mmCIF file of C-alpha atoms in Angstrom:
data_model
loop_
_atom_site.group_PDB
_atom_site.id
_atom_site.type_symbol
_atom_site.label_atom_id
_atom_site.label_comp_id
_atom_site.label_asym_id
_atom_site.label_seq_id
_atom_site.Cartn_x
_atom_site.Cartn_y
_atom_site.Cartn_z
ATOM 1 C CA MET A 4 70.807 78.580 94.690
ATOM 2 C CA ILE A 5 74.204 80.179 95.352
ATOM 3 C CA HIS A 6 76.734 79.752 92.565
ATOM 4 C CA PRO A 7 80.022 78.161 93.736
ATOM 5 C CA GLY A 8 81.960 81.149 92.420
ATOM 6 C CA GLN A 9 79.820 83.533 94.453
ATOM 7 C CA ALA A 10 80.271 81.436 97.582
ATOM 8 C CA LEU A 11 84.062 81.371 97.098
ATOM 9 C CA ARG A 12 84.189 85.123 96.505
ATOM 10 C CA THR A 13 82.097 85.827 99.608
ATOM 11 C CA THR A 14 84.252 83.527 101.724
ATOM 12 C CA VAL A 15 87.501 85.104 100.508
ATOM 13 C CA LEU A 16 86.184 88.630 101.043
ATOM 14 C CA ALA A 17 84.910 87.861 104.548
ATOM 15 C CA ALA A 18 88.076 86.045 105.611
ATOM 16 C CA CYS A 19 90.556 88.597 104.266
ATOM 17 C CA ALA A 20 88.572 91.613 105.460
ATOM 18 C CA SER A 21 88.375 90.023 108.922
ATOM 19 C CA VAL A 22 92.137 89.435 109.023
ATOM 20 C CA THR A 23 92.787 93.034 107.986
ATOM 21 C CA ALA A 24 90.464 94.388 110.673
ATOM 22 C CA LEU A 25 91.501 92.027 113.483
ATOM 23 C CA ILE A 26 95.278 92.384 113.263
ATOM 24 C CA PRO A 27 95.215 95.979 114.626
ATOM 25 C CA LEU A 28 93.521 94.662 117.767
ATOM 26 C CA THR A 29 96.844 92.988 118.622
ATOM 27 C CA PHE A 30 98.839 96.233 118.433
ATOM 28 C CA PRO A 31 100.209 97.542 121.738
ATOM 29 C CA ALA A 32 99.199 100.963 122.991
ATOM 30 C CA ASP A 33 102.176 102.618 121.296
ATOM 31 C CA ASP A 34 101.437 100.811 117.981
ATOM 32 C CA GLY A 35 104.865 99.180 118.140
ATOM 33 C CA ALA A 36 105.846 95.584 117.483
ATOM 34 C CA THR A 37 103.568 92.826 118.727
ATOM 35 C CA ASP A 38 104.868 89.646 120.363
ATOM 36 C CA ILE A 39 104.569 87.904 116.998
ATOM 37 C CA ASP A 40 106.485 90.707 115.289
ATOM 38 C CA ARG A 41 109.332 90.445 117.795
ATOM 39 C CA ALA A 42 109.418 86.651 117.618
ATOM 40 C CA ILE A 43 109.853 86.837 113.836
ATOM 41 C CA ALA A 44 112.151 89.873 113.751
ATOM 42 C CA GLU A 45 114.796 88.608 116.178
ATOM 43 C CA PRO A 46 116.005 85.614 114.108
ATOM 44 C CA VAL A 47 115.655 87.610 110.887
ATOM 45 C CA GLN A 48 117.872 90.391 112.194
ATOM 46 C CA ARG A 49 120.456 87.842 113.306
ATOM 47 C CA SER A 50 120.569 85.813 110.100
ATOM 48 C CA VAL A 51 119.833 88.230 107.219
ATOM 49 C CA SER A 52 122.469 90.781 106.233
ATOM 50 C CA PRO A 53 121.583 94.287 105.039
ATOM 51 C CA GLU A 54 122.772 93.395 101.541
ATOM 52 C CA TRP A 55 120.492 90.376 101.402
ATOM 53 C CA GLY A 56 117.663 92.396 102.928
ATOM 54 C CA SER A 57 117.808 94.814 100.006
ATOM 55 C CA ILE A 58 117.770 91.937 97.531
ATOM 56 C CA LEU A 59 114.936 90.069 99.215
ATOM 57 C CA VAL A 60 112.646 93.093 99.278
ATOM 58 C CA SER A 61 113.138 93.871 95.560
ATOM 59 C CA PRO A 62 110.053 91.965 94.242
ATOM 60 C CA SER A 63 107.863 94.519 96.022
ATOM 61 C CA ASN A 64 109.646 97.557 94.588
ATOM 62 C CA SER A 65 107.316 99.827 92.647
ATOM 63 C CA ALA A 66 109.205 99.429 89.364
ATOM 64 C CA THR A 67 109.087 95.631 89.576
ATOM 65 C CA VAL A 68 105.386 95.599 90.401
ATOM 66 C CA LEU A 69 104.567 98.039 87.592
ATOM 67 C CA ILE A 70 106.418 95.864 85.091
ATOM 68 C CA GLY A 71 104.296 92.922 86.216
ATOM 69 C CA LEU A 72 101.140 95.032 85.993
ATOM 70 C CA LEU A 73 101.891 96.087 82.416
ATOM 71 C CA GLY A 74 102.788 92.517 81.491
ATOM 72 C CA PHE A 75 99.432 91.275 82.760
ATOM 73 C CA CYS A 76 97.657 94.042 80.838
ATOM 74 C CA CYS A 77 99.443 92.901 77.674
ATOM 75 C CA TRP A 78 98.281 89.334 78.367
ATOM 76 C CA PHE A 79 94.693 90.492 77.936
ATOM 77 C CA LEU A 80 95.405 92.964 75.136
ATOM 78 C CA VAL A 81 96.938 90.369 72.832
ATOM 79 C CA ARG A 82 93.821 88.250 73.387
ATOM 80 C CA ARG A 83 91.579 91.252 72.585
ATOM 81 C CA GLN A 84 90.010 91.091 76.029
ATOM 82 C CA TRP A 85 89.664 94.837 76.279
ATOM 83 C CA TRP A 86 87.572 95.165 79.443
ATOM 84 C CA ARG A 87 89.847 92.724 81.275
ATOM 85 C CA ALA A 88 92.919 94.724 80.252
ATOM 86 C CA ALA A 89 91.334 97.967 81.465
ATOM 87 C CA THR A 90 90.251 96.354 84.727
ATOM 88 C CA MET A 91 93.741 94.927 85.192
ATOM 89 C CA LEU A 92 95.206 98.399 84.836
ATOM 90 C CA VAL A 93 92.768 100.210 87.127
ATOM 91 C CA VAL A 94 91.850 97.908 90.031
ATOM 92 C CA PRO A 95 95.332 97.530 91.630
ATOM 93 C CA GLU A 96 95.909 101.273 91.508
ATOM 94 C CA VAL A 97 92.530 101.925 93.106
ATOM 95 C CA ALA A 98 93.432 99.412 95.809
ATOM 96 C CA VAL A 99 96.692 101.258 96.523
ATOM 97 C CA THR A 100 94.831 104.573 96.652
ATOM 98 C CA ILE A 101 92.238 103.247 99.105
ATOM 99 C CA ASN A 102 94.980 101.767 101.260
ATOM 100 C CA THR A 103 96.998 104.992 101.284
ATOM 101 C CA TRP A 104 94.192 107.440 101.943
ATOM 102 C CA LEU A 105 91.703 105.372 103.940
ATOM 103 C CA LEU A 106 93.133 102.253 105.575
ATOM 104 C CA LYS A 107 96.490 103.627 106.713
ATOM 105 C CA PRO A 108 94.983 106.733 108.369
ATOM 106 C CA LEU A 109 92.208 104.591 109.845
ATOM 107 C CA TRP A 110 94.627 102.422 111.833
ATOM 108 C CA ASP A 111 97.352 105.085 112.138
ATOM 109 C CA ARG A 112 100.261 102.751 112.941
ATOM 110 C CA GLN A 113 103.368 104.894 112.968
ATOM 111 C CA LEU A 114 106.771 103.456 112.060
ATOM 112 C CA HIS A 115 109.644 105.902 111.718
ATOM 113 C CA ASP A 116 108.008 108.838 109.901
ATOM 114 C CA TYR A 117 105.240 107.034 107.969
ATOM 115 C CA LEU A 118 102.096 104.965 108.430
ATOM 116 C CA ALA A 119 103.020 101.295 108.210
ATOM 117 C CA TYR A 120 99.781 99.322 108.380
ATOM 118 C CA PRO A 121 98.772 97.872 105.975
ATOM 119 C CA SER A 122 102.054 97.719 104.051
ATOM 120 C CA GLY A 123 101.594 99.702 100.841
ATOM 121 C CA HIS A 124 104.218 97.800 98.843
ATOM 122 C CA THR A 125 102.578 94.530 99.838
ATOM 123 C CA VAL A 126 99.152 95.843 98.868
ATOM 124 C CA HIS A 127 100.422 96.812 95.421
ATOM 125 C CA LEU A 128 102.168 93.490 94.762
ATOM 126 C CA VAL A 129 99.318 91.297 95.975
ATOM 127 C CA ALA A 130 96.597 93.438 94.379
ATOM 128 C CA VAL A 131 98.252 93.073 90.963
ATOM 129 C CA ALA A 132 98.490 89.294 91.325
ATOM 130 C CA THR A 133 94.967 88.938 92.747
ATOM 131 C CA THR A 134 93.406 91.075 90.014
ATOM 132 C CA PHE A 135 95.055 88.950 87.344
ATOM 133 C CA ALA A 136 93.959 85.743 89.092
ATOM 134 C CA CYS A 137 90.356 86.988 89.183
ATOM 135 C CA LEU A 138 90.326 88.000 85.516
ATOM 136 C CA VAL A 139 92.314 85.295 83.740
ATOM 137 C CA THR A 140 90.406 82.381 82.249
ATOM 138 C CA SER A 141 93.367 79.991 82.228
ATOM 139 C CA ALA A 142 93.403 77.890 85.409
ATOM 140 C CA ARG A 143 97.084 77.098 84.868
ATOM 141 C CA ALA A 144 98.080 80.758 84.575
ATOM 142 C CA ARG A 145 96.017 81.567 87.657
ATOM 143 C CA LEU A 146 97.677 78.817 89.684
ATOM 144 C CA VAL A 147 101.180 79.820 88.592
ATOM 145 C CA VAL A 148 100.678 83.495 89.460
ATOM 146 C CA VAL A 149 99.098 82.760 92.840
ATOM 147 C CA ALA A 150 101.839 80.282 93.739
ATOM 148 C CA LEU A 151 104.680 82.572 92.662
ATOM 149 C CA THR A 152 103.192 85.517 94.557
ATOM 150 C CA ALA A 153 102.770 83.453 97.718
ATOM 151 C CA LEU A 154 106.378 82.280 97.435
ATOM 152 C CA ALA A 155 107.632 85.818 96.758
ATOM 153 C CA LEU A 156 105.959 87.126 99.911
ATOM 154 C CA VAL A 157 108.287 85.047 102.070
ATOM 155 C CA PRO A 158 111.562 86.748 101.020
ATOM 156 C CA VAL A 159 109.774 90.093 100.702
ATOM 157 C CA THR A 160 108.630 89.846 104.326
ATOM 158 C CA LEU A 161 112.110 88.896 105.494
ATOM 159 C CA GLY A 162 113.627 91.778 103.559
ATOM 160 C CA MET A 163 111.155 94.321 104.889
ATOM 161 C CA ILE A 164 111.782 93.180 108.446
ATOM 162 C CA GLU A 165 115.564 93.263 108.069
ATOM 163 C CA ARG A 166 115.465 96.699 106.460
ATOM 164 C CA GLY A 167 113.131 97.963 109.190
ATOM 165 C CA TYR A 168 110.518 98.994 106.655
ATOM 166 C CA HIS A 169 107.676 97.020 108.225
ATOM 167 C CA HIS A 170 106.661 94.609 110.962
ATOM 168 C CA ALA A 171 105.516 91.145 109.924
ATOM 169 C CA THR A 172 101.923 92.040 110.817
ATOM 170 C CA ASP A 173 102.072 94.993 108.423
ATOM 171 C CA VAL A 174 102.850 92.612 105.573
ATOM 172 C CA LEU A 175 100.189 90.092 106.600
ATOM 173 C CA GLY A 176 97.576 92.843 106.878
ATOM 174 C CA GLY A 177 98.696 94.294 103.564
ATOM 175 C CA ALA A 178 98.269 90.969 101.796
ATOM 176 C CA ALA A 179 94.802 90.469 103.297
ATOM 177 C CA ALA A 180 93.738 94.025 102.458
ATOM 178 C CA ALA A 181 94.997 93.653 98.891
ATOM 179 C CA VAL A 182 93.013 90.473 98.288
ATOM 180 C CA THR A 183 89.885 92.098 99.733
ATOM 181 C CA LEU A 184 90.196 95.240 97.618
ATOM 182 C CA ALA A 185 91.160 93.453 94.402
ATOM 183 C CA VAL A 186 88.420 90.810 94.595
ATOM 184 C CA ALA A 187 85.832 93.472 95.444
ATOM 185 C CA GLY A 188 87.104 95.732 92.655
ATOM 186 C CA VAL A 189 86.946 93.070 89.959
ATOM 187 C CA TRP A 190 83.513 92.005 91.174
ATOM 188 C CA ALA A 191 82.259 95.601 91.047
ATOM 189 C CA VAL A 192 83.565 96.081 87.497
ATOM 190 C CA SER A 193 82.053 92.778 86.388
ATOM 191 C CA CYS A 194 78.650 93.667 87.861
ATOM 192 C CA GLY A 195 78.756 97.108 86.274
ATOM 193 C CA ARG A 196 79.655 95.635 82.905
ATOM 194 C CA LYS A 197 76.780 93.135 83.062
ATOM 195 C CA ARG A 198 74.275 95.864 83.940
ATOM 196 C CA TRP A 199 75.554 98.088 81.142
ATOM 197 C CA ARG A 200 75.220 95.273 78.612
ATOM 198 C CA ARG A 201 71.687 94.501 79.771
ATOM 199 C CA ALA A 202 70.745 98.165 79.579
ATOM 200 C CA ALA A 203 72.297 98.476 76.130
ATOM 201 C CA SER A 204 70.415 95.455 74.790
ATOM 202 C CA ARG A 205 67.038 96.372 76.307
ATOM 203 C CA PRO A 206 66.003 99.094 73.778
ATOM 204 C CA ALA A 207 66.745 96.804 70.856
ATOM 205 C CA ALA A 208 64.727 94.009 72.425
ATOM 206 C CA SER A 209 61.776 96.278 73.176
ATOM 207 C CA THR A 210 61.649 98.103 69.826
ATOM 208 C CA PRO A 211 58.280 97.273 68.242
ATOM 209 C CA ALA A 212 58.269 95.585 64.879
ATOM 210 C CA PRO A 213 57.329 97.835 61.954
ATOM 211 C CA PRO A 214 53.655 97.622 60.945
ATOM 212 C CA SER A 215 52.764 95.317 58.116
ATOM 213 C CA PRO A 216 51.900 97.076 54.825
ATOM 214 C CA PRO A 217 48.185 97.315 54.052
ATOM 215 C CA PRO A 218 46.819 94.675 51.716
ATOM 216 C CA ALA A 219 46.820 95.624 48.060
#
């Protein structure tokens, strides 16, 4: 019987990985803006000023995301949840590394002088939030973080479009890639931890009892 948590994880992984892989199929031959990108960018460019664009994009700035990452690590540290704190610190950074050195070159979408798909700032922001949501045991904290991150992505997307940093599809693909990498990373750490604990307990369980002393 499949555990509900396993079914949810599999569904999320399959859906987000599919979104990440399918979006590039909509790119034109020159890897420029898609019809959806242009439809979103035109009203944004008309209505959002450069000053507001800089403000809106700030939640995805590296310094802001790192502060959130360290705050989430402290959440687990003060509760003495050491493996969760370590996982919180490592998984988002691994996700960013995989995105930078594997996913971006794989799809090779040029914008200005850099690879734009999936959006690296989006991957970092969403990977931090997703990792925390996977690790935290408080349903309320999980809901709050997921909701705030989803809300933050709206102004972040508008700001990135206004500033010309990314197309809308870069941000959508970045969010999907981040969820995929973070969920898979936490799952891999959890599986490795369970195997290590089983291996560590096996010798103690299999150690034979000492022989009884001979009768007097």
